[in-house]
Short mmCIF file of C-alpha atoms in Angstrom, two decimals:
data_model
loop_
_atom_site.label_atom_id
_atom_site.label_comp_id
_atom_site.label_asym_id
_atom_site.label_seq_id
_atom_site.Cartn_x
_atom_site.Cartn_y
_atom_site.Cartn_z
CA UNK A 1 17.21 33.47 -5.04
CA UNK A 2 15.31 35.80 -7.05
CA UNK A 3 11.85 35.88 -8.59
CA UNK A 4 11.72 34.53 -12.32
CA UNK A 5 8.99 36.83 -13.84
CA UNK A 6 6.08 34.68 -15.12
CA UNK A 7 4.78 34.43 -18.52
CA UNK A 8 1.60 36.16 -19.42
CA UNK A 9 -1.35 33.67 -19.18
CA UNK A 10 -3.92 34.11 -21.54
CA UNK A 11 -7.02 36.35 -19.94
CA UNK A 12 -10.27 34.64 -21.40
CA UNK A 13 -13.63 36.58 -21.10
CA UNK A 14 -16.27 33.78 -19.98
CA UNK A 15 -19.04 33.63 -22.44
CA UNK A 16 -21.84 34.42 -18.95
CA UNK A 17 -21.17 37.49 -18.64
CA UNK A 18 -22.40 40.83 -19.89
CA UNK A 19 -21.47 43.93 -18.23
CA UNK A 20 -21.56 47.73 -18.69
CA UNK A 21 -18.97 49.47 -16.83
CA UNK A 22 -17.50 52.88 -15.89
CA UNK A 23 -13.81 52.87 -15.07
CA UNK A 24 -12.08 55.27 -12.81
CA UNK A 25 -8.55 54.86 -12.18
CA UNK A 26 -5.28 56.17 -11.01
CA UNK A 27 -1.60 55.89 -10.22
CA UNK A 28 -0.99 53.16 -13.31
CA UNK A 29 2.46 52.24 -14.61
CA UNK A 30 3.15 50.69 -17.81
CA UNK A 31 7.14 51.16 -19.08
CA UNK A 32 7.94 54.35 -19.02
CA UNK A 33 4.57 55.66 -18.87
CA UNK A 34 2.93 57.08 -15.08
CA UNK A 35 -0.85 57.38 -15.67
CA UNK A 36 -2.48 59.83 -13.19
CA UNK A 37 -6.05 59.77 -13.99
CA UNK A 38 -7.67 57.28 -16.18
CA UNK A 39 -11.51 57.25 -17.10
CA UNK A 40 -12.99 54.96 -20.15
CA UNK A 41 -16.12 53.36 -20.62
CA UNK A 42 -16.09 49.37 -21.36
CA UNK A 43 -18.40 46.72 -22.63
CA UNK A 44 -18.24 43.13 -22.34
CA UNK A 45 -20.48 40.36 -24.11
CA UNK A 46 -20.10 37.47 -26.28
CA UNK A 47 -16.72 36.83 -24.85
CA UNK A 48 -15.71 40.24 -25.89
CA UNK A 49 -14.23 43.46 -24.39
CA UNK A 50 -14.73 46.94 -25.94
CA UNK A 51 -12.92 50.05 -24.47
CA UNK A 52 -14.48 53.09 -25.62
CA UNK A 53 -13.99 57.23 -24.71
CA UNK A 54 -10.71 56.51 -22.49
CA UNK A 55 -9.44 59.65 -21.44
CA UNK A 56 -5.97 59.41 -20.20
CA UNK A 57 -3.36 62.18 -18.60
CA UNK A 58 0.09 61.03 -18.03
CA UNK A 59 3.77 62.74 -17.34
CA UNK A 60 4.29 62.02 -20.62
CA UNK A 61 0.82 64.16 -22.23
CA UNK A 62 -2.68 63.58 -23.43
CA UNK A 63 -3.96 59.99 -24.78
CA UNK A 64 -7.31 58.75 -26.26
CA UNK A 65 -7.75 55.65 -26.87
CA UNK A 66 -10.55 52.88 -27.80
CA UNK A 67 -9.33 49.46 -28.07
CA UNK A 68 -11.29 46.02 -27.94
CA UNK A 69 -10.36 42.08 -26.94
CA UNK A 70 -12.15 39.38 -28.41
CA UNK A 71 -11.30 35.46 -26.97
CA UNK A 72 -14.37 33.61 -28.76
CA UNK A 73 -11.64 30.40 -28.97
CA UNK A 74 -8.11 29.57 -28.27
CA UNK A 75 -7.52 29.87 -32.04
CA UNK A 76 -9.85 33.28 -32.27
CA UNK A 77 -8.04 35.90 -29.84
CA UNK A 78 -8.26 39.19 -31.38
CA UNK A 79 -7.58 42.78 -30.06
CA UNK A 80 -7.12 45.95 -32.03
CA UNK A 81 -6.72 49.79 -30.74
CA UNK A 82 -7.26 53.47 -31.72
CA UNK A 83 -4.54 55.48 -30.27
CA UNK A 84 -3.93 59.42 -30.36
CA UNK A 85 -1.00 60.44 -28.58
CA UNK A 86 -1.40 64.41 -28.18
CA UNK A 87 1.71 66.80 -27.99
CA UNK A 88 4.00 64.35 -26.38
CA UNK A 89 8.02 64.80 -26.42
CA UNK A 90 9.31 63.00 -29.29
CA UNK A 91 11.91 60.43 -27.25
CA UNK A 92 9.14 59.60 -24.59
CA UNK A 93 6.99 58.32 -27.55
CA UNK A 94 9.79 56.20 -28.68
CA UNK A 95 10.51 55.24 -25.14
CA UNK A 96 6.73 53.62 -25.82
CA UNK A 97 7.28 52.16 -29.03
CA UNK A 98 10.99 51.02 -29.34
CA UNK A 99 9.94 48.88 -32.97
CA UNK A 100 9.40 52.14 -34.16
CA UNK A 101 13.30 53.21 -33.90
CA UNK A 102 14.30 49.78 -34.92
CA UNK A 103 12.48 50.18 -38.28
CA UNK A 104 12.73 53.52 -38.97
CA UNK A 105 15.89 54.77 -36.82
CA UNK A 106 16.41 58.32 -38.42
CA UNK A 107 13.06 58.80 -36.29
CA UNK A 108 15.10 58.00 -33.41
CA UNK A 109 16.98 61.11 -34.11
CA UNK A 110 14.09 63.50 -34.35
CA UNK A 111 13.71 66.36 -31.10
CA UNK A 112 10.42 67.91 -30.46
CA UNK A 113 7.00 67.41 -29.40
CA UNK A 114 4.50 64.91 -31.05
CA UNK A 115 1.21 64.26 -32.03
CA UNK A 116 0.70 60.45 -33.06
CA UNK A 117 -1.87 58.27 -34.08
CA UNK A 118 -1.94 54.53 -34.21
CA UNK A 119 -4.62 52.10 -35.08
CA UNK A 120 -3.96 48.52 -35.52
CA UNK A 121 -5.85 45.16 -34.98
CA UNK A 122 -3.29 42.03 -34.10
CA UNK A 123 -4.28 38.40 -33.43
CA UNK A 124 -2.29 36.43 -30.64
CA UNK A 125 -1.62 33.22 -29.07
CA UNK A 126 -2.53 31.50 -25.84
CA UNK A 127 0.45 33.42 -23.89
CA UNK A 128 -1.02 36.68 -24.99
CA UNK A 129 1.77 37.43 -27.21
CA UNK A 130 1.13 39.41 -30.56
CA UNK A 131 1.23 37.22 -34.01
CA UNK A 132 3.09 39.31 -35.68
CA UNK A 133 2.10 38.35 -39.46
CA UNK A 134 -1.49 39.23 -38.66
CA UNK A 135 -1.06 42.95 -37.32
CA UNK A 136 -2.75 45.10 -39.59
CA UNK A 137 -2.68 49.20 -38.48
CA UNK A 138 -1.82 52.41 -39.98
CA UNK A 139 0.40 55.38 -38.39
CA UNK A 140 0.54 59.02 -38.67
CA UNK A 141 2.90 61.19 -36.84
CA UNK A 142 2.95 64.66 -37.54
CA UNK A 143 5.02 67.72 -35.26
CA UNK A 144 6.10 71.46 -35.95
CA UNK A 145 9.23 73.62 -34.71
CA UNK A 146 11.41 70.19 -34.14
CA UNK A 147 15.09 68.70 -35.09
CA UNK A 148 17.10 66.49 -36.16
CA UNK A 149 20.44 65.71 -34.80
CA UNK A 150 23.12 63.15 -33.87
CA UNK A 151 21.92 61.05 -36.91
CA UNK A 152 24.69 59.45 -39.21
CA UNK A 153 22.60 59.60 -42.21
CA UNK A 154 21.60 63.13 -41.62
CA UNK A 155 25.47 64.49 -40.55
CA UNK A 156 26.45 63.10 -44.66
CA UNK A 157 23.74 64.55 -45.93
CA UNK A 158 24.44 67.79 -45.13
CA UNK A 159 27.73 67.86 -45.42
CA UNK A 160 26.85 66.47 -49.49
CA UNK A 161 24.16 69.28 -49.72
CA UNK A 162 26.17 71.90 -48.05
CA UNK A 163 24.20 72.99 -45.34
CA UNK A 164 24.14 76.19 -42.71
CA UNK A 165 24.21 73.76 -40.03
CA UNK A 166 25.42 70.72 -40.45
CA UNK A 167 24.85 69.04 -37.11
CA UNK A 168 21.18 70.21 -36.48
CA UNK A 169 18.27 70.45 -38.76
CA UNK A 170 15.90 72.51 -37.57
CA UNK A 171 12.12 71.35 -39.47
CA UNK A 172 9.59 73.52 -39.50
CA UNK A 173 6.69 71.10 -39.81
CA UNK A 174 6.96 67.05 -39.75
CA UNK A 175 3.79 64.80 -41.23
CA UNK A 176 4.77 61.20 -41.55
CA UNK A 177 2.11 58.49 -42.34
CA UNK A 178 2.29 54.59 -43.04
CA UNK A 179 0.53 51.23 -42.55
CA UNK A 180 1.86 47.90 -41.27
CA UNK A 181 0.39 44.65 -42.78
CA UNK A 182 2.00 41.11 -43.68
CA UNK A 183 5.00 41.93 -41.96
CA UNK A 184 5.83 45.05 -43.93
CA UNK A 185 5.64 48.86 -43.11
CA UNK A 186 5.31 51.17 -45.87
CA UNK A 187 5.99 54.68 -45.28
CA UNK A 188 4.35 57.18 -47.97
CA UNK A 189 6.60 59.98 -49.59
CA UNK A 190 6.45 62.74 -47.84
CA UNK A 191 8.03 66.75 -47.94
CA UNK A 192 10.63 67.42 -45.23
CA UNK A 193 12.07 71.20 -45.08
CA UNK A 194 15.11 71.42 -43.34
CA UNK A 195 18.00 74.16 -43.54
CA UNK A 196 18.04 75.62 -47.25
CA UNK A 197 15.86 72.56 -48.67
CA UNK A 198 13.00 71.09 -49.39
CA UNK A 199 13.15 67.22 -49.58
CA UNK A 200 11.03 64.66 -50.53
#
């Protein structure tokens, strides 16, 4: 028979203790990601955890990150992160962050390198899973000398605009910014240049 994987258990942070720690790590999976060296500072007191100055190098590129996780109650579980994804291939991003196709899938279509950042703050339940209403968080992903290809809503819009190319876009520079909060994500207008155009 095989293994059944387990549900995540809530971690609680026992109100005794108060720590300040140096972390040195290595060799750490998560999805697609294969950290090799991980350093970061952390706090803990009051039933809280603060990451802070987490260095991180990867095969996928350079991360910072700060993050914190808060279990004062079973009904107060808060955690909430400052993420900067530097110069990162555009799929392995995605490969990271799958909602972000699903919401905005002409993303999906987008070649090139990345930079990204991410901040949100999220509440969640005794099994450690994210309430979804209460994420709050901003995004801003911006990228130069990248595409855009093998995208249904690009392929009829340059065939309706008459483009040179009218399989691949080629973009010179990419700045795309939003925020998530009561279940909505808002992208803000932005200037695209692509082939013979620039589109807003």
């Amino acid at each position: 028979a095989t293994a059944q994987a387990q549900e995540p258990t809530l971690l609680v942070i026992p109100g005794n203790i108060v720590a300040d720690l140096n972390i040195n790590a290595s060799c750490i999976k998560y999805k697609n990601l294969d950290i090799t060296s991980f350093t970061a500072g952390m706090v803990i007191k009051d039933r809280c955890a603060q990451l802070t100055g987490t260095s991180m190098r990867s095969n996928m590129g350079g991360f910072d990150l700060d993050a914190f996780y808060a279990t004062k109650s079973k009904k107060d579980i808060r955690t909430g992160f400052c993420l900067d994804i530097k110069d990162v291939a555009s799929e392995k991003v995605l490969g990271l962050m799958p909602e972000l196709a699903d919401v905005m899938p002409t993303v999906g279509a987008i070649q090139g390198r990345l930079n990204c950042e991410i901040a949100a703050t999220a509440s969640l339940d005794t099994a450690m899973n994210i309430i979804l209403p209460s994420v709050n968080g901003v995004i801003r992903m911006t990228g130069k000398d990248m595409s855009i290809s093998d995208d249904e809503l690009y392929t009829s819009v340059a065939k309706m605009l008459l483009f040179k190319n009218k399989k691949k876009g080629e973009i010179d520079e990419l700045v795309l910014e939003g925020t998530i909060k009561d279940n909505t994500l808002e992208v803000f207008p932005f200037i695209l240049e692509i082939d013979r155009y620039t589109l807003g």
